[in-house]
Amino acid sequence: FVFLDIGLGMVIFTCILGQLTTQVNASYCMIDFINNYFALFTLYVAMGVEFSGVMHSSYLIQNILSAMSGKPIISNEEPRTGFTFAFFWGRVVMSIAILGFCLAVTLVALFNGDTMVSVKYPGIPNGVSVFLFFFFMAIVGMLEAMQIAFFAVAKLPADERGTSFFGRKTCDLLFKGNGQNLPGFMIGRQLTVVFSFFLVASITGLNITPGEGNNIFGIKDGAQAFLNYGFHGAVITTILASISWQLAASAYPIAFLNNPATYVLLCVALFLEWTGLCSGAWVLARVLKSITRIQYDEVYVGTPEERLANNHADKDMTISQDVGHLTGGGFAGHLVGSHDALDGPMISRDAIDASA
Protein backbone atom coordinates (compact mmCIF):
# COMPACT_ATOMS: atom_id res chain seq x y z
CA PHE A 1 0.00 0.00 0.00
CA VAL A 2 2.70 2.50 1.02
CA PHE A 3 5.08 1.56 -1.81
CA LEU A 4 2.58 1.56 -4.70
CA ASP A 5 -0.70 3.23 -3.71
CA ILE A 6 0.73 6.18 -1.78
CA GLY A 7 3.58 6.38 -4.31
CA LEU A 8 6.76 5.76 -2.32
CA GLY A 9 8.12 3.66 -5.19
CA MET A 10 7.67 6.49 -7.70
CA VAL A 11 9.17 9.00 -5.24
CA ILE A 12 12.33 6.91 -4.83
CA PHE A 13 12.49 6.27 -8.59
CA THR A 14 12.24 10.01 -9.31
CA CYS A 15 14.79 10.98 -6.65
CA ILE A 16 17.44 8.45 -7.68
CA LEU A 17 17.13 8.39 -11.48
CA GLY A 18 15.69 11.84 -12.08
CA GLN A 19 17.76 13.92 -9.69
CA LEU A 20 20.41 12.53 -7.36
CA THR A 21 22.28 10.37 -9.90
CA THR A 22 22.84 13.27 -12.26
CA GLN A 23 23.56 15.69 -9.42
CA VAL A 24 26.36 13.46 -8.14
CA ASN A 25 28.08 13.43 -11.53
CA ALA A 26 27.37 17.08 -12.29
CA SER A 27 29.05 18.12 -9.03
CA TYR A 28 32.47 16.94 -10.26
CA CYS A 29 32.07 16.73 -14.04
CA MET A 30 30.44 20.10 -14.65
CA ILE A 31 32.29 20.86 -17.88
CA ASP A 32 31.45 17.57 -19.60
CA PHE A 33 27.95 17.64 -18.17
CA ILE A 34 27.08 20.84 -20.04
CA ASN A 35 29.17 20.06 -23.12
CA ASN A 36 26.34 18.48 -25.11
CA TYR A 37 23.36 19.56 -27.15
CA PHE A 38 20.80 18.32 -24.65
CA ALA A 39 22.20 20.68 -22.00
CA LEU A 40 22.00 23.51 -24.54
CA PHE A 41 18.42 22.52 -25.39
CA THR A 42 17.51 22.51 -21.69
CA LEU A 43 19.02 25.98 -21.26
CA TYR A 44 17.05 27.37 -24.22
CA VAL A 45 13.81 25.87 -22.92
CA ALA A 46 14.39 27.38 -19.47
CA MET A 47 15.24 30.76 -20.98
CA GLY A 48 12.12 30.55 -23.13
CA VAL A 49 9.92 29.91 -20.10
CA GLU A 50 11.53 32.84 -18.28
CA PHE A 51 11.11 35.13 -21.30
CA SER A 52 7.42 34.24 -21.55
CA GLY A 53 6.84 36.03 -18.25
CA VAL A 54 4.66 33.34 -16.69
CA MET A 55 6.85 33.30 -13.59
CA HIS A 56 7.65 37.04 -13.52
CA SER A 57 5.61 37.64 -10.37
CA SER A 58 8.65 36.16 -8.60
CA TYR A 59 10.56 39.32 -9.53
CA LEU A 60 7.91 41.40 -7.78
CA ILE A 61 8.39 39.29 -4.66
CA GLN A 62 12.14 39.77 -5.00
CA ASN A 63 11.77 43.55 -5.16
CA ILE A 64 9.42 43.59 -2.17
CA LEU A 65 11.85 41.55 -0.08
CA SER A 66 14.72 43.78 -1.15
CA ALA A 67 12.81 46.88 -0.03
CA MET A 68 11.77 45.27 3.28
CA SER A 69 15.24 44.01 4.15
CA GLY A 70 17.19 46.97 2.80
CA LYS A 71 19.49 44.59 0.95
CA PRO A 72 20.36 45.22 -2.70
CA ILE A 73 19.54 42.92 -5.59
CA ILE A 74 22.83 41.82 -7.13
CA SER A 75 22.59 41.88 -10.92
CA ASN A 76 24.84 42.47 -13.92
CA GLU A 77 21.95 43.87 -15.96
CA GLU A 78 21.66 47.53 -16.83
CA PRO A 79 18.81 49.47 -15.15
CA ARG A 80 15.58 49.02 -17.12
CA THR A 81 14.33 52.06 -19.00
CA GLY A 82 11.79 52.83 -21.71
CA PHE A 83 10.46 49.81 -23.58
CA THR A 84 12.56 47.36 -21.51
CA PHE A 85 11.01 48.73 -18.31
CA ALA A 86 7.45 48.56 -19.71
CA PHE A 87 7.96 45.10 -21.19
CA PHE A 88 9.34 43.74 -17.90
CA TRP A 89 6.60 45.09 -15.64
CA GLY A 90 3.95 44.20 -18.19
CA ARG A 91 5.01 40.57 -17.87
CA VAL A 92 4.96 40.93 -14.08
CA VAL A 93 1.32 42.08 -14.20
CA MET A 94 0.48 39.24 -16.59
CA SER A 95 2.17 36.73 -14.27
CA ILE A 96 0.19 38.00 -11.28
CA ALA A 97 -3.04 37.57 -13.25
CA ILE A 98 -2.07 34.03 -14.27
CA LEU A 99 -1.11 33.13 -10.70
CA GLY A 100 -4.41 34.51 -9.39
CA PHE A 101 -6.37 32.50 -11.95
CA CYS A 102 -4.45 29.31 -11.10
CA LEU A 103 -5.15 29.80 -7.40
CA ALA A 104 -8.83 30.42 -8.10
CA VAL A 105 -9.08 27.26 -10.22
CA THR A 106 -7.39 25.17 -7.55
CA LEU A 107 -9.38 26.47 -4.59
CA VAL A 108 -12.75 26.28 -6.36
CA ALA A 109 -12.00 22.73 -7.50
CA LEU A 110 -10.92 21.72 -3.99
CA PHE A 111 -14.05 23.11 -2.33
CA ASN A 112 -16.24 21.47 -4.99
CA GLY A 113 -14.48 18.10 -4.72
CA ASP A 114 -13.36 18.19 -8.35
CA THR A 115 -9.71 17.24 -7.82
CA MET A 116 -7.89 13.90 -7.86
CA VAL A 117 -7.97 13.84 -4.05
CA SER A 118 -11.65 12.90 -4.16
CA VAL A 119 -10.73 9.98 -6.44
CA LYS A 120 -7.64 8.65 -4.67
CA TYR A 121 -8.73 9.44 -1.10
CA PRO A 122 -12.54 9.87 -1.09
CA GLY A 123 -12.66 9.89 2.71
CA ILE A 124 -10.83 13.22 2.97
CA PRO A 125 -13.26 16.18 3.39
CA ASN A 126 -12.92 19.11 0.99
CA GLY A 127 -11.87 21.49 3.77
CA VAL A 128 -9.08 19.15 4.84
CA SER A 129 -7.89 18.98 1.21
CA VAL A 130 -7.53 22.77 1.19
CA PHE A 131 -5.52 22.62 4.43
CA LEU A 132 -3.27 19.85 3.06
CA PHE A 133 -2.68 21.91 -0.08
CA PHE A 134 -1.26 24.85 1.87
CA PHE A 135 0.45 22.58 4.42
CA PHE A 136 2.52 20.66 1.88
CA MET A 137 3.22 23.88 -0.02
CA ALA A 138 4.67 25.25 3.21
CA ILE A 139 6.75 22.08 3.73
CA VAL A 140 8.23 22.38 0.25
CA GLY A 141 8.83 26.08 0.77
CA MET A 142 10.60 25.54 4.08
CA LEU A 143 12.87 22.88 2.59
CA GLU A 144 13.72 25.14 -0.35
CA ALA A 145 14.47 27.99 2.04
CA MET A 146 16.53 25.77 4.35
CA GLN A 147 18.80 24.80 1.47
CA ILE A 148 19.57 28.45 0.73
CA ALA A 149 19.92 29.42 4.40
CA PHE A 150 22.22 26.50 5.28
CA PHE A 151 24.67 27.16 2.48
CA ALA A 152 24.61 30.89 3.19
CA VAL A 153 25.47 30.59 6.88
CA ALA A 154 28.09 27.90 6.21
CA LYS A 155 30.47 30.79 5.52
CA LEU A 156 29.75 32.49 8.82
CA PRO A 157 31.67 31.86 12.07
CA ALA A 158 29.88 29.48 14.44
CA ASP A 159 28.96 32.20 16.94
CA GLU A 160 27.12 34.23 14.25
CA ARG A 161 24.89 31.50 12.81
CA GLY A 162 22.09 31.01 15.32
CA THR A 163 20.71 33.67 17.64
CA SER A 164 18.07 31.56 19.40
CA PHE A 165 17.76 28.18 21.10
CA PHE A 166 16.53 26.40 17.98
CA GLY A 167 18.94 28.31 15.77
CA ARG A 168 21.91 27.05 17.79
CA LYS A 169 20.55 23.50 17.92
CA THR A 170 20.03 23.51 14.15
CA CYS A 171 23.59 24.70 13.50
CA ASP A 172 25.08 22.27 16.03
CA LEU A 173 23.34 19.36 14.32
CA LEU A 174 23.97 20.55 10.78
CA PHE A 175 27.69 21.30 11.19
CA LYS A 176 28.46 18.55 13.71
CA GLY A 177 31.87 16.95 13.28
CA ASN A 178 33.24 17.90 9.90
CA GLY A 179 29.97 19.05 8.39
CA GLN A 180 28.85 15.60 7.22
CA ASN A 181 25.20 16.32 7.97
CA LEU A 182 24.99 19.07 5.33
CA PRO A 183 25.17 16.73 2.29
CA GLY A 184 23.05 14.25 4.26
CA PHE A 185 20.37 16.90 4.61
CA MET A 186 20.42 17.50 0.85
CA ILE A 187 19.57 13.85 0.16
CA GLY A 188 16.83 13.65 2.76
CA ARG A 189 15.51 17.01 1.64
CA GLN A 190 15.20 15.72 -1.93
CA LEU A 191 13.08 12.78 -0.80
CA THR A 192 10.79 15.01 1.24
CA VAL A 193 10.41 17.61 -1.51
CA VAL A 194 9.57 15.03 -4.19
CA PHE A 195 7.08 13.30 -1.90
CA SER A 196 5.41 16.63 -1.08
CA PHE A 197 5.28 17.61 -4.75
CA PHE A 198 3.58 14.32 -5.61
CA LEU A 199 0.95 14.99 -2.96
CA VAL A 200 0.46 18.58 -4.12
CA ALA A 201 0.07 17.30 -7.69
CA SER A 202 -2.68 14.96 -6.51
CA ILE A 203 -4.36 17.82 -4.66
CA THR A 204 -4.24 20.29 -7.56
CA GLY A 205 -4.96 17.78 -10.36
CA LEU A 206 -8.46 18.33 -11.76
CA ASN A 207 -11.02 15.54 -12.11
CA ILE A 208 -13.32 17.27 -14.59
CA THR A 209 -14.23 15.63 -17.89
CA PRO A 210 -14.65 18.17 -20.72
CA GLY A 211 -17.98 18.08 -22.55
CA GLU A 212 -20.15 17.10 -19.57
CA GLY A 213 -21.12 20.65 -18.66
CA ASN A 214 -19.07 20.75 -15.46
CA ASN A 215 -16.16 22.85 -16.74
CA ILE A 216 -14.72 25.12 -14.08
CA PHE A 217 -15.92 28.73 -14.43
CA GLY A 218 -17.81 27.56 -17.52
CA ILE A 219 -14.73 27.68 -19.73
CA LYS A 220 -14.60 25.95 -23.12
CA ASP A 221 -13.82 22.26 -23.41
CA GLY A 222 -10.42 22.92 -24.96
CA ALA A 223 -9.41 25.18 -22.08
CA GLN A 224 -10.65 22.61 -19.56
CA ALA A 225 -8.65 19.87 -21.27
CA PHE A 226 -5.56 22.10 -21.03
CA LEU A 227 -6.11 22.71 -17.30
CA ASN A 228 -6.48 18.97 -16.75
CA TYR A 229 -2.78 18.60 -17.64
CA GLY A 230 -1.96 20.29 -14.33
CA PHE A 231 -0.06 23.38 -15.52
CA HIS A 232 -1.94 25.54 -13.03
CA GLY A 233 -0.48 23.47 -10.19
CA ALA A 234 3.00 23.82 -11.65
CA VAL A 235 2.68 27.62 -11.73
CA ILE A 236 1.47 27.78 -8.13
CA THR A 237 4.12 25.48 -6.69
CA THR A 238 6.97 27.05 -8.64
CA ILE A 239 6.17 30.59 -7.50
CA LEU A 240 4.60 30.15 -4.07
CA ALA A 241 6.28 26.94 -2.87
CA SER A 242 9.75 27.37 -4.30
CA ILE A 243 11.06 30.66 -5.68
CA SER A 244 9.39 32.91 -3.09
CA TRP A 245 10.79 30.94 -0.17
CA GLN A 246 14.26 30.83 -1.70
CA LEU A 247 14.26 34.60 -2.11
CA ALA A 248 13.07 35.08 1.46
CA ALA A 249 15.80 32.79 2.79
CA SER A 250 18.50 34.57 0.80
CA ALA A 251 17.42 37.85 2.43
CA TYR A 252 16.81 36.48 5.96
CA PRO A 253 18.95 33.32 6.41
CA ILE A 254 19.32 33.73 10.18
CA ALA A 255 15.55 34.10 10.65
CA PHE A 256 14.97 30.75 8.98
CA LEU A 257 17.64 29.12 11.12
CA ASN A 258 15.91 30.35 14.27
CA ASN A 259 12.58 28.83 13.21
CA PRO A 260 11.71 25.68 15.24
CA ALA A 261 10.22 24.10 12.09
CA THR A 262 13.68 24.24 10.52
CA TYR A 263 15.12 22.01 13.23
CA VAL A 264 12.23 19.54 12.97
CA LEU A 265 12.52 19.28 9.18
CA LEU A 266 16.30 18.91 9.44
CA CYS A 267 15.85 15.91 11.75
CA VAL A 268 13.29 14.39 9.36
CA ALA A 269 15.60 14.86 6.37
CA LEU A 270 18.59 13.35 8.19
CA PHE A 271 16.48 10.35 9.24
CA LEU A 272 15.37 9.74 5.65
CA GLU A 273 18.98 9.90 4.50
CA TRP A 274 19.97 7.48 7.29
CA THR A 275 17.46 4.89 6.02
CA GLY A 276 19.54 4.54 2.83
CA LEU A 277 16.53 4.72 0.49
CA CYS A 278 18.53 6.78 -2.01
CA SER A 279 22.00 5.32 -1.50
CA GLY A 280 21.71 3.58 -4.86
CA ALA A 281 22.26 6.95 -6.51
CA TRP A 282 26.01 6.68 -5.84
CA VAL A 283 26.22 3.32 -7.63
CA LEU A 284 24.14 4.48 -10.59
CA ALA A 285 26.18 7.67 -10.85
CA ARG A 286 29.36 5.61 -11.16
CA VAL A 287 27.76 3.39 -13.83
CA LEU A 288 26.49 6.42 -15.77
CA LYS A 289 29.91 8.06 -15.59
CA SER A 290 31.55 4.93 -17.01
CA ILE A 291 29.04 4.64 -19.85
CA THR A 292 29.15 8.30 -20.89
CA ARG A 293 32.91 8.58 -20.24
CA ILE A 294 32.61 12.03 -18.75
CA GLN A 295 35.76 13.37 -17.10
CA TYR A 296 36.40 15.19 -13.85
CA ASP A 297 36.75 18.95 -14.25
CA GLU A 298 40.41 18.82 -13.22
CA VAL A 299 41.20 17.09 -16.52
CA TYR A 300 40.38 20.36 -18.29
CA VAL A 301 41.12 23.12 -15.75
CA GLY A 302 43.42 21.43 -13.25
CA THR A 303 43.01 21.24 -9.49
CA PRO A 304 42.62 24.37 -7.32
CA GLU A 305 46.24 23.94 -6.21
CA GLU A 306 47.47 23.73 -9.81
CA ARG A 307 45.53 26.84 -10.79
CA LEU A 308 46.95 28.69 -7.81
CA ALA A 309 50.50 27.66 -8.74
CA ASN A 310 49.94 28.98 -12.28
CA ASN A 311 48.64 32.36 -11.02
CA HIS A 312 45.05 31.50 -11.98
CA ALA A 313 43.58 31.19 -8.49
CA ASP A 314 39.80 31.09 -8.09
CA LYS A 315 38.04 34.28 -7.09
CA ASP A 316 37.20 34.23 -3.40
CA MET A 317 33.83 35.72 -2.46
CA THR A 318 33.82 37.47 0.89
CA ILE A 319 31.04 36.98 3.40
CA SER A 320 29.81 40.55 2.94
CA GLN A 321 29.52 39.95 -0.80
CA ASP A 322 27.71 36.62 -0.61
CA VAL A 323 25.65 36.22 2.57
CA GLY A 324 22.33 38.03 2.94
CA HIS A 325 22.03 39.27 -0.66
CA LEU A 326 19.13 38.41 -2.94
CA THR A 327 21.10 36.22 -5.31
CA GLY A 328 19.70 32.82 -4.42
CA GLY A 329 23.28 31.69 -3.84
CA GLY A 330 25.43 31.21 -0.81
CA PHE A 331 26.70 27.80 -1.95
CA ALA A 332 29.91 26.99 -0.12
CA GLY A 333 30.77 23.62 -1.64
CA HIS A 334 34.01 22.31 -3.13
CA LEU A 335 36.08 24.15 -5.73
CA VAL A 336 36.16 23.08 -9.37
CA GLY A 337 38.56 20.16 -9.73
CA SER A 338 38.49 19.35 -6.00
CA HIS A 339 37.43 15.93 -4.75
CA ASP A 340 36.88 17.04 -1.15
CA ALA A 341 33.27 15.87 -0.99
CA LEU A 342 34.07 12.57 -2.76
CA ASP A 343 36.93 11.76 -0.43
CA GLY A 344 34.94 12.62 2.69
CA PRO A 345 32.72 15.26 4.33
CA MET A 346 33.28 18.82 3.20
CA ILE A 347 35.42 20.99 5.47
CA SER A 348 33.18 23.09 7.68
CA ARG A 349 33.79 26.72 8.57
CA ASP A 350 34.39 25.61 12.16
CA ALA A 351 37.27 23.38 11.08
CA ILE A 352 38.77 26.21 9.02
CA ASP A 353 38.55 28.63 11.95
CA ALA A 354 40.07 26.07 14.30
CA SER A 355 43.08 25.48 12.04
CA ALA A 356 43.71 29.19 11.45
Short mmCIF file of C-alpha atoms in Angstrom, two decimals, residues 199-331:
data_model
loop_
_atom_site.label_atom_id
_atom_site.label_comp_id
_atom_site.label_asym_id
_atom_site.label_seq_id
_atom_site.Cartn_x
_atom_site.Cartn_y
_atom_site.Cartn_z
CA LEU A 199 0.95 14.99 -2.96
CA VAL A 200 0.46 18.58 -4.12
CA ALA A 201 0.07 17.30 -7.69
CA SER A 202 -2.68 14.96 -6.51
CA ILE A 203 -4.36 17.82 -4.66
CA THR A 204 -4.24 20.29 -7.56
CA GLY A 205 -4.96 17.78 -10.36
CA LEU A 206 -8.46 18.33 -11.76
CA ASN A 207 -11.02 15.54 -12.11
CA ILE A 208 -13.32 17.27 -14.59
CA THR A 209 -14.23 15.63 -17.89
CA PRO A 210 -14.65 18.17 -20.72
CA GLY A 211 -17.98 18.08 -22.55
CA GLU A 212 -20.15 17.10 -19.57
CA GLY A 213 -21.12 20.65 -18.66
CA ASN A 214 -19.07 20.75 -15.46
CA ASN A 215 -16.16 22.85 -16.74
CA ILE A 216 -14.72 25.12 -14.08
CA PHE A 217 -15.92 28.73 -14.43
CA GLY A 218 -17.81 27.56 -17.52
CA ILE A 219 -14.73 27.68 -19.73
CA LYS A 220 -14.60 25.95 -23.12
CA ASP A 221 -13.82 22.26 -23.41
CA GLY A 222 -10.42 22.92 -24.96
CA ALA A 223 -9.41 25.18 -22.08
CA GLN A 224 -10.65 22.61 -19.56
CA ALA A 225 -8.65 19.87 -21.27
CA PHE A 226 -5.56 22.10 -21.03
CA LEU A 227 -6.11 22.71 -17.30
CA ASN A 228 -6.48 18.97 -16.75
CA TYR A 229 -2.78 18.60 -17.64
CA GLY A 230 -1.96 20.29 -14.33
CA PHE A 231 -0.06 23.38 -15.52
CA HIS A 232 -1.94 25.54 -13.03
CA GLY A 233 -0.48 23.47 -10.19
CA ALA A 234 3.00 23.82 -11.65
CA VAL A 235 2.68 27.62 -11.73
CA ILE A 236 1.47 27.78 -8.13
CA THR A 237 4.12 25.48 -6.69
CA THR A 238 6.97 27.05 -8.64
CA ILE A 239 6.17 30.59 -7.50
CA LEU A 240 4.60 30.15 -4.07
CA ALA A 241 6.28 26.94 -2.87
CA SER A 242 9.75 27.37 -4.30
CA ILE A 243 11.06 30.66 -5.68
CA SER A 244 9.39 32.91 -3.09
CA TRP A 245 10.79 30.94 -0.17
CA GLN A 246 14.26 30.83 -1.70
CA LEU A 247 14.26 34.60 -2.11
CA ALA A 248 13.07 35.08 1.46
CA ALA A 249 15.80 32.79 2.79
CA SER A 250 18.50 34.57 0.80
CA ALA A 251 17.42 37.85 2.43
CA TYR A 252 16.81 36.48 5.96
CA PRO A 253 18.95 33.32 6.41
CA ILE A 254 19.32 33.73 10.18
CA ALA A 255 15.55 34.10 10.65
CA PHE A 256 14.97 30.75 8.98
CA LEU A 257 17.64 29.12 11.12
CA ASN A 258 15.91 30.35 14.27
CA ASN A 259 12.58 28.83 13.21
CA PRO A 260 11.71 25.68 15.24
CA ALA A 261 10.22 24.10 12.09
CA THR A 262 13.68 24.24 10.52
CA TYR A 263 15.12 22.01 13.23
CA VAL A 264 12.23 19.54 12.97
CA LEU A 265 12.52 19.28 9.18
CA LEU A 266 16.30 18.91 9.44
CA CYS A 267 15.85 15.91 11.75
CA VAL A 268 13.29 14.39 9.36
CA ALA A 269 15.60 14.86 6.37
CA LEU A 270 18.59 13.35 8.19
CA PHE A 271 16.48 10.35 9.24
CA LEU A 272 15.37 9.74 5.65
CA GLU A 273 18.98 9.90 4.50
CA TRP A 274 19.97 7.48 7.29
CA THR A 275 17.46 4.89 6.02
CA GLY A 276 19.54 4.54 2.83
CA LEU A 277 16.53 4.72 0.49
CA CYS A 278 18.53 6.78 -2.01
CA SER A 279 22.00 5.32 -1.50
CA GLY A 280 21.71 3.58 -4.86
CA ALA A 281 22.26 6.95 -6.51
CA TRP A 282 26.01 6.68 -5.84
CA VAL A 283 26.22 3.32 -7.63
CA LEU A 284 24.14 4.48 -10.59
CA ALA A 285 26.18 7.67 -10.85
CA ARG A 286 29.36 5.61 -11.16
CA VAL A 287 27.76 3.39 -13.83
CA LEU A 288 26.49 6.42 -15.77
CA LYS A 289 29.91 8.06 -15.59
CA SER A 290 31.55 4.93 -17.01
CA ILE A 291 29.04 4.64 -19.85
CA THR A 292 29.15 8.30 -20.89
CA ARG A 293 32.91 8.58 -20.24
CA ILE A 294 32.61 12.03 -18.75
CA GLN A 295 35.76 13.37 -17.10
CA TYR A 296 36.40 15.19 -13.85
CA ASP A 297 36.75 18.95 -14.25
CA GLU A 298 40.41 18.82 -13.22
CA VAL A 299 41.20 17.09 -16.52
CA TYR A 300 40.38 20.36 -18.29
CA VAL A 301 41.12 23.12 -15.75
CA GLY A 302 43.42 21.43 -13.25
CA THR A 303 43.01 21.24 -9.49
CA PRO A 304 42.62 24.37 -7.32
CA GLU A 305 46.24 23.94 -6.21
CA GLU A 306 47.47 23.73 -9.81
CA ARG A 307 45.53 26.84 -10.79
CA LEU A 308 46.95 28.69 -7.81
CA ALA A 309 50.50 27.66 -8.74
CA ASN A 310 49.94 28.98 -12.28
CA ASN A 311 48.64 32.36 -11.02
CA HIS A 312 45.05 31.50 -11.98
CA ALA A 313 43.58 31.19 -8.49
CA ASP A 314 39.80 31.09 -8.09
CA LYS A 315 38.04 34.28 -7.09
CA ASP A 316 37.20 34.23 -3.40
CA MET A 317 33.83 35.72 -2.46
CA THR A 318 33.82 37.47 0.89
CA ILE A 319 31.04 36.98 3.40
CA SER A 320 29.81 40.55 2.94
CA GLN A 321 29.52 39.95 -0.80
CA ASP A 322 27.71 36.62 -0.61
CA VAL A 323 25.65 36.22 2.57
CA GLY A 324 22.33 38.03 2.94
CA HIS A 325 22.03 39.27 -0.66
CA LEU A 326 19.13 38.41 -2.94
CA THR A 327 21.10 36.22 -5.31
CA GLY A 328 19.70 32.82 -4.42
CA GLY A 329 23.28 31.69 -3.84
CA GLY A 330 25.43 31.21 -0.81
CA PHE A 331 26.70 27.80 -1.95
#
